[in-house]
Amino acid sequence: MQGAIDSHPDTTTVEFQPSEHHDFRVLGLITFLCSEFLMFAGFFALFLVFRAEAAAWPPEETEVELLLPAINTIILVSSSFVIHFGDTAVKQGDVKGLRKWYIITAAMGAIFLAGQIYEYLTLGYGLTTNLFSNCFYLLTGFHGLHVFIGLLLILGVLWRSRRDGHYGTEHHTGVEMAEIYWHFVDVVWIILFSLIYLLTLI
Amino acid sequence: MAQANITSDMMGQSFPHPDKWKWYHYFTFNIDHKVIGIQYLVTAFFFYLVGGVMALVMRSELATPSADLVDPNFYNAMLTNHGTIMIFFWIVPAAIGGFGNYLVPLMIGARDMAFPKLNALAFWITVPAGLMIIASLFFGGAQAGWTSYPPLSRITANTAQSMWILAITLVGTSSIMGAVNFIVTIWKMRVPSLKWDQMPLFCWAMMATSILALFSTPVLAAGLTLLLFDINFGTSFFDPAKGGDVVMYQHLFWFYSHPAVYLMILPIFGIMSEVIPVHARKPIFGYKAIAYSSLAICLVGLFVWVHHMFTSGTPPWMRMFFTVSTLIVAVPTGVKIFSWVATLWGGKLRLNSAMLFAIGLLAMFVLGGLSGVTLGTAPVDIHVHDTYYVVAHFHYVLFGGSVFGLYAGLYHWFPKMTGRMMNEPLGKLHFVLTFIGTNLTFLPMHELGLKGMPRRVAMYDPQFQYINIICTVGAFLLGISVLPFIINAIWSWRNGPKASGNPWNAKTLEWTTASPPIIENWNVLPVVTEGPYDYGHTPEPTEVSSS
């Protein structure tokens, strides 16, 4: 028989440690992000095929604006460093530092979203103008939705950090998960920015 | 705590000890993996009956060459929803959600899944999704087939088609939640004494299944999102008139839907690897080969999707590449088949219902696999594309394979799940009816397909009628064959003889606890001292003639 039912001295105390709890949730998030990435990969593949098949990409009436997205990119990429300072701070027990850096990250994320909305309003073409604008709005909009979710996660961390002792050197899984998600959003944006904006320069 | 400590008050105050669970306790938002597993199985079985009735409507229509029984639009709706329901609401949820949730924590010595609440949520979003599919029939029904290729699905755009898309997206979300849960559970929650190379093969299969679901499902979601935008918001991703590309939809669709056939068969392979050694009383032959071949199928399975598109204008180099990669999948699958046959060889076979279904599966699946190899080669595929030959092939694999495997699993683990034994004579009657019904229905379809009868249409040339009548008779036999099972399951659950903790004398961990298992599975977590298939039974020397 595999595994006797009667008690065994070693087994009565099998309990999961907080560190293992941490592993669980982080591994769960990373596997989930793998699947998220595949979803974006589907969109990227579609975008590249359309680009290869199209006569002009982007077509005349849908010029892309480069300056604002470039500034936006700089803001989003730098926010990835900022959020890491917050995570480092909480691992040293500095909850005030965590709050400071996370507030800055949230502000940068909000600026990014505001910039994207401003870009949408000023571009002069809409979702249904042509195939390029379909792809443009769907991909950037989908990424914007992910930025928004990331923003909610960061605000959630900030909300919880008001309580003393909620986060500390031992207990910071939530902080770390928000950070991983934010990095993911950032990496996807770098690919998106290269595909949609930089490739148009070629 | 990491492993949610489920106490009876977390499961609702009126929740009694498992011995006294009543049927209505399974209708609550429960976070115990065993309850969720049974919820999945019962719900999926309900959808199986719904999908089966749809198949009978189609077969009745096809008894005569003209479209005289139902309206052709209704036939199309039946066709679409039969495929959708059987795949997304019967086999996948039963195999992954049902058996996976029920067995994986028990087999690895865990108290529950890694994320119990996520698990319950994953189940409860499949229910509205399934109801939405049924409800879509009242809005005309999605009619573009289960693949919903544009432009057909875009031109016939109606509310039902959008409902179909949303329902599939919901099921996909549930599937991703499940995959994340299984990967973390198997990776992190094995009881400390259980090493990777002692893990039951069902868990290996579930790991491979989960990885596959994790990587393929989101691509389908991407494709369906675009289709939804095309139908409802005026975009033109799949509208060639405005520069879109219909073949891109097929790529996105089949990148998921080809792996979906492995999502349906890999857990079944896992069930086979558990059922066969127990009832053959022999260690499984080639443990590592079976485990690794699951991973190999998972990996190669991601690179074969274009074989569904050989007639979609794919360039010859692509046909060549995907023909070869498709044929390669037959290798790890063959490894498994040979391992099971070698396990049966010289074993002391207990021919009870579970074992009969497992052996029946072997026969049927080999036939389905062989027609699969012929279909995987581009020249043959181009000849028989969209004929009944394809229908015959995938029903041999999905009915003769997946459904037989689900039945084998149900008979095998019924005592564990309910604490009662099933009635064997009824089980054998069920097997005989199912086996005859399956072959009567689907074997003649090979002939129909080779002769050129197209699939997906309600009308056909009168020369095909006599074969179609055989198929229709077989289909009704198959419909009747479910009755002994339903009677058996309900009667045995209430009145069957009590089962001991380990009625089959099996060695995997789930049999070390009571039947049905208590909340949190064990009072004291088990210690693994032996491999899962060490029956210590060396095959008896058989008399081999030396001629």
XYZ file of C-alpha atoms in Angstrom:
749
model
C 0.000 0.000 0.000
C 1.208 3.403 -0.860
C 0.798 5.718 2.076
C -0.402 4.195 5.296
C -3.466 5.807 6.788
C -2.400 5.270 10.390
C -0.566 8.138 11.900
C 3.056 8.705 11.129
C 5.103 11.021 13.329
C 6.414 13.091 10.439
C 3.114 13.811 8.842
C 1.023 15.279 11.605
C 2.826 18.588 11.383
C 2.792 19.145 7.644
C 1.841 22.804 7.467
C 2.523 25.281 4.754
C 4.888 28.086 5.598
C 4.190 31.706 4.641
C 7.049 31.526 2.152
C 5.319 28.698 0.324
C 2.104 30.649 0.341
C 4.017 33.409 -1.389
C 5.357 30.967 -4.009
C 1.847 29.778 -4.780
C 0.431 33.115 -5.645
C 3.448 34.349 -7.556
C 3.620 31.149 -9.609
C -0.100 31.419 -10.247
C 0.287 34.994 -11.482
C 3.233 34.130 -13.717
C 1.408 31.208 -15.347
C -1.592 33.469 -15.871
C 0.592 36.136 -17.460
C 1.994 33.505 -19.844
C -1.501 33.011 -21.154
C -2.083 36.767 -21.316
C 1.050 37.088 -23.352
C -0.182 34.475 -25.819
C -3.340 36.510 -26.304
C -1.292 39.564 -27.196
C 0.906 37.353 -29.372
C -2.200 36.445 -31.356
C -2.904 40.129 -31.920
C 0.731 40.820 -32.832
C 0.752 38.000 -35.372
C -2.444 39.336 -36.910
C -1.007 42.834 -37.055
C 2.188 41.670 -38.772
C 0.281 39.624 -41.347
C -1.985 42.563 -42.182
C 1.027 44.813 -42.451
C 2.742 42.390 -44.833
C -0.368 42.029 -46.983
C -1.338 45.710 -47.149
C -0.364 47.977 -50.027
C 0.297 50.938 -47.746
C 0.699 50.577 -44.004
C -0.476 52.732 -42.424
C -2.663 54.188 -45.196
C -2.545 57.906 -45.990
C -5.562 59.006 -43.987
C -4.336 57.354 -40.796
C -0.938 58.870 -40.070
C 0.369 57.950 -36.646
C 1.503 60.631 -34.251
C 4.919 59.725 -32.842
C 5.882 62.378 -30.282
C 3.164 61.852 -27.690
C 3.459 58.042 -27.674
C 7.231 58.353 -27.364
C 6.838 60.521 -24.255
C 4.237 58.104 -22.979
C 6.646 55.210 -23.525
C 9.362 56.936 -21.547
C 6.924 57.524 -18.695
C 5.711 53.918 -18.656
C 9.183 52.387 -18.916
C 10.516 54.579 -16.119
C 7.538 53.675 -13.952
C 8.774 50.085 -14.057
C 11.896 51.224 -12.202
C 9.909 53.354 -9.796
C 7.640 50.472 -8.822
C 10.680 48.313 -8.177
C 11.982 50.862 -5.636
C 8.687 50.473 -3.800
C 9.025 46.706 -3.700
C 12.635 46.968 -2.499
C 11.533 49.404 0.209
C 8.865 47.118 1.616
C 11.260 44.187 1.699
C 13.398 46.304 4.045
C 10.351 47.086 6.142
C 9.993 50.634 4.866
C 6.240 50.942 4.305
C 6.446 54.709 3.912
C 8.878 54.209 1.043
C 6.499 51.663 -0.459
C 3.658 54.160 -0.331
C 5.760 56.937 -1.816
C 7.032 54.930 -4.785
C 3.693 53.297 -5.461
C 1.909 56.654 -5.462
C 4.445 57.905 -8.009
C 3.923 54.768 -10.118
C 0.163 55.198 -9.987
C 0.529 58.820 -11.053
C 2.757 57.832 -13.961
C 0.278 55.155 -15.004
C -2.541 57.664 -14.865
C -0.529 60.125 -16.985
C 0.066 57.347 -19.519
C -3.658 56.606 -19.737
C -4.521 60.288 -19.980
C -1.959 60.647 -22.749
C -3.481 57.721 -24.597
C -6.977 59.167 -24.320
C -5.700 62.547 -25.528
C -4.048 60.773 -28.465
C -7.321 59.021 -29.348
C -9.226 62.296 -29.263
C -6.777 64.198 -31.448
C -5.941 61.585 -34.080
C -8.849 62.436 -36.354
C -9.754 58.858 -37.212
C -11.815 56.270 -35.422
C -12.041 52.549 -34.874
C -13.808 51.813 -38.145
C -11.863 54.059 -40.537
C -9.768 51.310 -42.104
C -7.988 48.071 -41.277
C -5.018 49.878 -39.761
C -7.198 51.933 -37.442
C -9.057 48.747 -36.456
C -5.779 47.194 -35.387
C -4.449 50.400 -33.862
C -7.407 51.008 -31.577
C -7.897 47.366 -30.682
C -4.262 46.728 -29.734
C -3.568 49.983 -27.920
C -7.014 49.921 -26.334
C -6.509 46.399 -25.116
C -3.167 47.361 -23.657
C -4.741 50.457 -22.097
C -7.259 48.181 -20.399
C -4.354 46.232 -18.918
C -2.705 49.440 -17.719
C -5.993 50.340 -16.071
C -6.151 46.964 -14.309
C -2.540 47.398 -13.216
C -3.458 50.805 -11.854
C -6.289 49.254 -9.852
C -3.855 46.685 -8.422
C -1.463 49.433 -7.350
C -4.296 51.426 -5.780
C -5.353 48.243 -4.001
C -1.861 47.862 -2.569
C -1.914 51.497 -1.470
C -5.338 51.065 0.114
C -4.180 48.047 2.088
C -0.883 49.644 3.109
C -2.784 52.221 5.179
C -3.205 49.591 7.861
C -0.104 49.320 10.001
C 1.640 46.024 9.662
C -0.326 44.842 6.661
C 2.850 44.827 4.599
C 6.307 44.229 5.989
C 9.565 42.415 5.420
C 7.786 39.066 5.711
C 4.471 39.861 4.109
C 4.650 41.542 0.743
C 3.223 39.087 -1.794
C 0.537 41.528 -2.905
C 3.115 44.246 -3.477
C 5.266 41.919 -5.509
C 2.358 40.682 -7.598
C 1.335 44.215 -8.499
C 4.931 44.843 -9.502
C 5.154 41.727 -11.702
C 1.904 42.651 -13.408
C 3.146 46.177 -14.011
C 6.373 44.872 -15.572
C 4.272 42.642 -17.820
C 2.203 45.607 -18.992
C 5.438 47.428 -19.661
C 7.008 44.634 -21.715
C 3.863 44.298 -23.816
C 3.884 48.038 -24.434
C 7.485 47.980 -25.632
C 6.565 45.340 -28.233
C 3.401 47.239 -29.165
C 5.228 50.536 -29.496
C 7.837 48.943 -31.735
C 5.218 47.263 -33.911
C 2.758 50.079 -34.312
C 4.828 53.218 -34.068
C 8.488 52.488 -34.758
C 7.849 50.161 -37.702
C 5.979 52.948 -39.494
C 9.256 54.863 -39.699
C 10.764 52.172 -41.897
C -2.835 29.609 5.121
C -1.720 28.389 1.821
C -3.941 25.432 1.624
C -7.268 26.854 2.473
C -8.380 25.070 5.555
C -11.900 24.207 4.677
C -14.075 23.783 7.663
C -17.673 22.805 7.572
C -18.848 26.306 8.405
C -16.985 27.760 5.430
C -19.039 25.474 3.249
C -22.320 26.782 4.588
C -23.596 26.091 8.066
C -25.886 23.312 7.032
C -23.111 21.334 5.440
C -22.892 17.922 7.085
C -20.177 15.290 7.057
C -19.596 13.891 3.529
C -21.343 10.642 4.414
C -24.572 12.576 4.731
C -24.280 14.855 1.704
C -27.534 15.207 -0.127
C -27.971 16.018 -3.787
C -28.846 19.657 -3.116
C -25.556 20.251 -1.366
C -23.955 20.068 -4.766
C -25.856 23.154 -5.894
C -24.022 25.589 -3.620
C -20.975 27.788 -4.109
C -18.671 25.253 -2.542
C -14.888 25.493 -2.498
C -14.101 21.832 -1.826
C -12.402 20.376 -4.904
C -14.367 17.141 -4.598
C -17.703 18.923 -4.671
C -16.555 21.075 -7.579
C -15.401 17.969 -9.452
C -18.796 16.338 -9.063
C -20.539 19.591 -9.981
C -18.548 19.652 -13.198
C -19.295 16.012 -13.969
C -23.045 16.299 -13.406
C -23.348 19.601 -15.290
C -21.284 18.274 -18.172
C -23.401 15.131 -18.309
C -26.519 17.265 -18.504
C -25.031 19.100 -21.486
C -24.049 15.736 -22.995
C -27.728 14.783 -23.000
C -28.680 18.139 -24.549
C -26.013 17.758 -27.244
C -27.090 14.173 -27.787
C -30.693 15.186 -28.442
C -29.405 17.693 -30.982
C -27.468 14.898 -32.697
C -30.640 12.796 -32.832
C -32.532 15.672 -34.447
C -29.801 15.858 -37.086
C -29.705 12.108 -37.665
C -33.518 12.011 -37.984
C -33.344 14.720 -40.600
C -30.637 12.799 -42.438
C -32.700 9.621 -42.589
C -34.184 10.978 -45.807
C -32.299 12.805 -48.568
C -34.577 15.853 -48.614
C -34.772 18.484 -45.897
C -38.270 17.626 -44.756
C -38.200 17.156 -41.003
C -36.780 20.427 -39.696
C -36.139 23.823 -41.205
C -32.616 23.983 -42.725
C -31.787 26.991 -40.539
C -32.774 25.010 -37.490
C -30.653 22.121 -38.771
C -27.695 24.483 -38.971
C -28.335 25.670 -35.430
C -28.484 22.048 -34.234
C -25.250 21.303 -36.072
C -23.416 24.274 -34.585
C -24.639 23.759 -31.070
C -24.152 19.989 -31.087
C -20.457 20.467 -31.823
C -20.056 23.372 -29.456
C -21.818 21.729 -26.554
C -20.112 18.362 -26.908
C -16.659 19.921 -27.015
C -16.861 22.922 -24.715
C -19.549 21.802 -22.303
C -19.214 18.042 -22.114
C -15.821 16.514 -22.825
C -13.558 19.375 -21.763
C -15.367 20.241 -18.504
C -15.945 16.597 -17.613
C -12.379 15.482 -18.271
C -10.478 18.513 -16.998
C -12.919 20.141 -14.603
C -14.565 16.979 -13.358
C -11.899 14.305 -13.101
C -9.038 16.785 -12.851
C -10.490 18.667 -9.904
C -11.685 15.580 -8.157
C -8.564 13.479 -8.542
C -5.485 15.689 -8.728
C -5.428 16.838 -5.065
C -6.314 13.330 -3.908
C -3.598 11.766 -6.029
C -0.837 14.089 -4.863
C -1.819 14.086 -1.194
C -3.045 17.676 -1.025
C -5.974 18.922 0.991
C -7.402 20.992 -1.835
C -6.428 22.826 -4.988
C -4.018 25.759 -4.684
C -6.738 28.366 -5.258
C -10.052 26.880 -4.081
C -12.157 29.983 -4.604
C -10.807 30.504 -8.113
C -11.703 26.881 -8.720
C -15.315 27.382 -7.663
C -15.500 30.541 -9.755
C -14.208 28.630 -12.788
C -17.051 26.178 -12.427
C -19.731 28.763 -11.844
C -18.891 30.734 -14.970
C -19.286 27.658 -17.157
C -22.903 27.322 -16.031
C -24.155 30.685 -17.380
C -22.032 30.089 -20.486
C -23.777 26.790 -21.149
C -27.176 28.294 -20.488
C -26.311 31.109 -22.886
C -25.594 28.557 -25.633
C -28.991 26.959 -25.060
C -30.663 30.370 -24.855
C -29.111 31.380 -28.176
C -31.408 28.828 -29.834
C -34.323 31.124 -29.032
C -32.607 33.918 -30.954
C -32.328 31.852 -34.112
C -29.285 29.910 -33.006
C -25.706 30.342 -34.152
C -25.621 28.722 -37.578
C -22.055 28.999 -38.832
C -20.819 25.669 -37.488
C -18.735 25.188 -34.382
C -15.782 26.761 -36.185
C -17.833 29.907 -36.982
C -15.651 30.821 -39.923
C -16.108 34.291 -41.279
C -17.448 35.446 -43.698
C -20.344 33.060 -42.955
C -20.469 33.936 -39.276
C -20.118 37.631 -40.117
C -22.773 37.686 -42.825
C -25.328 35.697 -40.837
C -24.453 37.972 -37.951
C -27.204 37.892 -35.407
C -27.648 38.033 -31.688
C -27.182 34.291 -31.417
C -23.741 34.417 -33.021
C -22.616 37.067 -30.526
C -24.037 35.032 -27.672
C -22.123 32.054 -28.997
C -18.880 34.063 -28.993
C -19.431 35.364 -25.463
C -20.251 31.895 -24.162
C -17.092 30.408 -25.676
C -15.019 33.274 -24.279
C -16.474 32.618 -20.821
C -15.643 28.930 -21.054
C -12.155 29.843 -22.213
C -11.686 32.098 -19.192
C -12.779 29.264 -16.961
C -10.346 26.956 -18.721
C -7.418 29.330 -18.133
C -8.340 29.680 -14.449
C -8.382 25.898 -14.203
C -5.043 25.555 -15.969
C -3.332 28.040 -13.628
C -4.805 26.191 -10.669
C -3.652 22.757 -11.843
C -0.131 23.891 -12.663
C 0.388 25.531 -9.272
C -1.278 22.637 -7.438
C 0.786 19.921 -9.089
C 3.968 21.957 -8.917
C 3.745 23.086 -5.308
C 1.336 20.950 -3.351
C 2.530 17.391 -3.709
C 2.904 15.734 -0.345
C 6.633 16.009 0.489
C 7.325 12.317 -0.049
C 5.817 12.301 -3.538
C 8.507 12.922 -6.132
C 7.896 13.806 -9.760
C 8.818 10.309 -10.899
C 6.293 8.720 -8.546
C 3.432 10.945 -9.470
C 0.405 9.114 -10.897
C 0.231 9.343 -14.678
C -3.121 11.093 -14.516
C -1.377 14.039 -12.840
C 1.291 14.071 -15.547
C -1.470 14.148 -18.120
C -3.219 16.987 -16.290
C 0.022 18.951 -16.169
C 0.467 18.604 -19.927
C -3.203 19.449 -20.495
C -2.943 22.562 -18.368
C 0.147 23.841 -20.131
C -1.587 23.305 -23.455
C -4.755 25.069 -22.320
C -2.730 27.932 -20.903
C -0.943 28.604 -24.181
C -3.687 27.932 -26.700
C -6.924 29.223 -25.148
C -5.978 32.943 -25.133
C -5.311 32.830 -28.875
C -8.877 31.657 -29.466
C -10.038 34.470 -27.212
C -8.077 36.904 -29.380
C -9.661 35.574 -32.573
C -13.161 35.573 -31.134
C -12.750 39.106 -29.791
C -11.874 40.297 -33.268
C -14.857 38.451 -34.725
C -17.098 40.036 -32.104
C -15.801 43.471 -33.095
C -16.369 42.670 -36.763
C -19.953 41.617 -36.126
C -20.976 44.348 -33.712
C -18.673 47.351 -34.028
C -18.015 47.728 -37.732
C -14.355 46.699 -37.868
C -13.084 44.717 -40.849
C -10.460 42.293 -39.567
C -12.033 39.401 -41.446
C -13.648 41.348 -44.276
C -11.587 40.877 -47.463
C -13.445 43.740 -49.175
C -11.769 46.144 -46.754
C -8.364 44.497 -46.618
C -9.131 41.965 -43.909
C -8.141 38.334 -44.101
C -10.512 35.429 -43.446
C -7.698 32.904 -43.308
C -6.207 34.745 -40.323
C -9.321 33.815 -38.373
C -8.724 30.189 -39.246
C -5.158 30.423 -37.980
C -6.208 31.975 -34.679
C -9.114 29.556 -34.347
C -7.167 26.388 -35.040
C -4.219 27.447 -32.926
C -6.601 26.781 -30.065
C -8.998 24.302 -31.540
C -6.454 21.825 -32.692
C -4.819 21.657 -29.252
C -8.377 21.393 -27.933
C -8.474 17.825 -29.217
C -5.523 17.093 -26.952
C -7.297 18.899 -24.119
C -10.036 16.354 -24.686
C -7.831 13.283 -25.031
C -4.812 13.853 -22.737
C -6.814 13.609 -19.489
C -8.457 10.523 -20.981
C -5.005 9.047 -21.597
C -4.369 9.758 -17.916
C -7.551 7.922 -16.929
C -6.505 4.970 -19.120
C -3.118 4.838 -17.414
C -4.846 4.593 -14.035
C -7.613 2.155 -14.948
C -5.612 -0.371 -16.957
C -2.864 -1.310 -14.449
C -5.346 -1.548 -11.558
C -7.667 -3.931 -13.357
C -4.862 -5.807 -15.121
C -3.110 -6.220 -11.759
C 0.238 -5.368 -13.294
C 2.689 -2.487 -13.013
C 2.211 -0.126 -15.894
C 4.602 -0.746 -18.753
C 6.852 2.220 -19.523
C 5.883 4.731 -16.813
C 8.364 7.335 -17.983
C 7.526 6.806 -21.643
C 3.857 7.500 -20.905
C 4.636 10.548 -18.767
C 7.013 12.112 -21.266
C 4.822 11.276 -24.239
C 2.091 13.432 -22.654
C 4.496 16.351 -22.634
C 5.617 15.526 -26.169
C 2.013 15.526 -27.391
C 1.517 18.860 -25.641
C 4.558 20.359 -27.345
C 4.092 18.942 -30.857
C 0.350 19.554 -30.626
C 0.989 23.288 -30.696
C 2.588 23.051 -34.150
C 0.090 21.124 -36.214
C -2.932 23.398 -36.471
C -2.644 24.141 -40.183
C -3.635 20.579 -41.111
C -7.213 21.817 -40.677
C -6.549 24.365 -43.398
C -4.983 22.380 -46.221
C -7.801 23.481 -48.514
C -7.783 27.126 -47.378
C -5.188 28.151 -49.915
C -2.163 27.386 -47.789
C 1.103 27.325 -49.746
C 2.695 23.928 -50.491
C 5.638 24.383 -48.088
C 3.149 24.918 -45.282
C 1.225 21.798 -46.231
C 4.486 19.882 -46.221
C 5.588 21.172 -42.817
C 2.237 20.600 -41.178
C 1.784 17.164 -42.741
C 5.064 16.063 -41.207
C 4.431 17.639 -37.802
C 0.948 16.111 -37.747
C 2.299 12.659 -38.439
C 4.873 13.139 -35.674
C 2.069 13.430 -33.094
C 1.211 9.827 -33.913
C 4.529 8.740 -32.400
C 3.995 9.690 -28.723
C 0.383 8.584 -29.072
C 1.564 5.227 -30.377
C 3.973 4.971 -27.441
C 1.023 5.213 -25.065
C -1.069 2.679 -26.980
C 1.785 0.180 -26.984
C 2.401 0.751 -23.271
C -1.211 -0.020 -22.434
C -1.262 -3.091 -24.629
C 1.977 -4.248 -23.006
C 0.391 -3.663 -19.578
C -2.584 -5.798 -20.561
C -0.305 -8.504 -21.918
C -0.187 -11.405 -19.451
C -2.119 -9.508 -16.784
C -4.878 -10.974 -14.651
C -7.604 -8.980 -16.271
C -10.708 -8.057 -14.270
C -13.242 -7.464 -17.007
C -15.571 -5.135 -15.126
C -17.317 -2.168 -16.719
C -14.421 0.260 -16.243
C -11.976 -2.147 -17.843
C -14.354 -2.972 -20.696
C -14.649 0.695 -21.573
C -10.876 1.083 -21.371
C -10.289 -1.834 -23.731
C -13.091 -0.620 -25.979
C -11.344 2.736 -26.095
C -8.123 1.086 -27.238
C -9.879 -0.549 -30.180
C -11.832 2.531 -31.183
C -9.001 4.965 -30.706
C -6.615 2.955 -32.864
C -9.152 3.068 -35.682
C -9.693 6.800 -35.180
C -5.950 7.339 -35.032
C -5.403 5.505 -38.307
C -7.993 7.571 -40.138
C -6.332 10.563 -38.496
C -3.005 9.683 -40.075
C -4.651 9.480 -43.479
C -6.352 12.832 -42.911
C -3.138 14.410 -41.676
C -1.487 13.938 -45.049
C -2.371 16.818 -47.301
C -3.191 14.863 -50.518
C -5.740 12.585 -48.843
C -7.139 15.460 -46.817
C -7.755 17.546 -49.912
C -9.715 14.654 -51.398
C -11.969 13.950 -48.417
C -12.081 17.457 -46.951
C -15.494 18.367 -45.495
C -16.932 14.950 -46.202
C -18.283 12.421 -43.756
C -14.857 10.783 -43.650
C -13.780 13.639 -41.385
C -16.937 13.237 -39.317
C -16.204 9.533 -38.948
C -12.618 10.224 -37.929
C -13.313 12.707 -35.191
C -16.223 10.784 -33.791
C -14.039 7.695 -33.483
C -11.476 9.765 -31.624
C -13.868 11.882 -29.572
C -16.630 9.381 -28.936
C -14.682 6.136 -29.151
C -11.803 7.834 -27.396
C -12.862 10.585 -25.037
C -16.388 9.489 -24.144
C -15.371 5.849 -23.623
C -12.552 7.106 -21.404
C -14.938 9.276 -19.399
C -17.204 6.260 -18.878
C -14.211 4.135 -17.852
C -13.262 6.811 -15.338
C -16.818 7.141 -14.053
C -17.103 3.394 -13.413
C -13.626 3.286 -11.896
C -13.975 6.212 -9.477
C -17.702 6.016 -8.772
C -17.077 4.081 -5.524
C -14.579 6.737 -4.442
C -16.873 9.633 -5.285
C -20.088 8.290 -3.818
C -19.054 5.555 -1.400
C -21.218 3.068 -3.297
C -20.480 0.358 -5.826
C -22.103 0.431 -9.236
C -24.214 -2.364 -10.620
C -22.000 -4.484 -12.862
C -24.586 -6.203 -15.124
C -26.147 -2.842 -15.954
C -22.678 -1.439 -16.587
C -21.888 -4.255 -19.004
C -25.206 -3.747 -20.784
C -24.272 -0.080 -21.082
C -20.915 -1.000 -22.566
C -22.328 -3.443 -25.113
C -25.014 -1.012 -26.292
C -22.527 1.851 -26.513
C -19.937 -0.183 -28.362
C -22.396 -1.500 -30.944
C -24.091 1.890 -31.259
C -20.830 3.741 -31.817
C -19.620 1.432 -34.532
C -23.002 1.234 -36.207
C -23.204 5.030 -36.306
C -19.717 6.022 -37.272
C -18.144 3.125 -39.189
C -20.420 3.574 -42.248
C -19.544 7.255 -42.293
C -16.061 6.410 -43.600
C -17.749 4.892 -46.638
C -20.078 7.878 -46.992
C -17.133 10.251 -46.925
C -15.029 8.339 -49.423
C -18.036 8.308 -51.745
C -18.245 12.073 -51.379
C -21.176 12.920 -49.149
C -20.511 16.431 -47.799
C -20.886 17.191 -44.120
C -22.833 20.108 -42.575
C -25.827 19.964 -44.952
C -29.368 18.751 -44.355
C -29.914 17.499 -47.925
C -27.944 14.913 -49.858
C -27.957 12.785 -52.969
C -30.467 9.876 -52.687
C -27.728 7.317 -53.481
C -26.371 7.790 -49.938
C -29.639 7.056 -48.215
C -29.221 3.395 -47.272
C -25.913 4.076 -45.468
C -27.461 7.075 -43.742
C -30.298 4.920 -42.434
C -27.746 2.595 -40.816
C -26.089 5.615 -39.195
C -29.420 6.922 -37.937
C -30.355 3.565 -36.415
C -26.938 3.475 -34.760
C -27.413 6.980 -33.412
C -30.698 6.072 -31.770
C -29.097 2.944 -30.290
C -26.397 5.230 -28.914
C -29.103 7.459 -27.464
C -30.762 4.479 -25.771
C -27.405 3.249 -24.464
C -27.229 6.200 -22.071
C -30.310 4.984 -20.181
C -28.710 2.000 -18.386
C -25.945 4.323 -17.246
C -28.290 6.980 -15.879
C -30.415 4.370 -14.105
C -27.288 2.711 -12.752
C -25.726 5.944 -11.525
C -28.842 7.245 -9.770
C -29.855 3.877 -8.312
C -26.345 2.967 -7.157
C -25.739 6.376 -5.643
C -28.791 5.854 -3.435
C -28.915 2.106 -2.891
C -25.693 0.536 -4.145
C -23.637 -1.687 -1.815
C -21.254 0.327 0.351
C -17.749 0.636 -1.018
C -14.650 0.300 1.101
C -11.853 2.859 0.935
C -10.051 0.807 -1.685
C -12.446 -1.545 -3.471
C -10.145 -2.206 -6.445
C -6.973 -2.725 -4.378
C -5.294 0.139 -6.143
C -2.070 1.821 -5.088
C -2.494 5.484 -5.871
C -3.059 7.912 -3.025
C -6.739 8.654 -3.597
C -7.575 5.124 -2.452
C -5.909 5.598 0.959
C -8.740 7.738 2.256
C -12.337 6.900 3.008
C -15.020 6.573 0.313
C -16.267 9.231 -0.119
C -13.254 11.184 1.123
C -13.703 13.366 4.173
C -13.439 17.153 4.037
C -9.744 17.986 3.557
C -9.238 14.439 2.289
C -7.155 12.967 5.116
C -6.966 13.264 8.871
C -3.254 12.639 8.577
C -1.530 13.250 5.292
C -0.315 10.020 3.691
C 3.312 9.081 3.160
C 4.365 7.636 -0.139
C 6.415 4.516 0.292
C 5.898 2.804 -3.045
C 5.398 3.792 -6.641
C 1.825 4.247 -7.782
C 1.760 1.071 -9.871
C 3.873 -1.387 -7.880
C 1.531 -4.311 -7.883
C 4.385 -6.683 -7.171
C 2.818 -8.989 -9.657
C 5.258 -10.365 -12.110
C 3.479 -11.702 -15.134
C 2.857 -15.364 -14.763
C 4.943 -17.496 -17.081
C 2.766 -18.131 -20.067
C 3.255 -21.183 -22.139
C 5.019 -19.998 -25.207
C 5.206 -22.424 -28.013
C 8.703 -22.519 -29.347
C 7.697 -23.175 -32.895
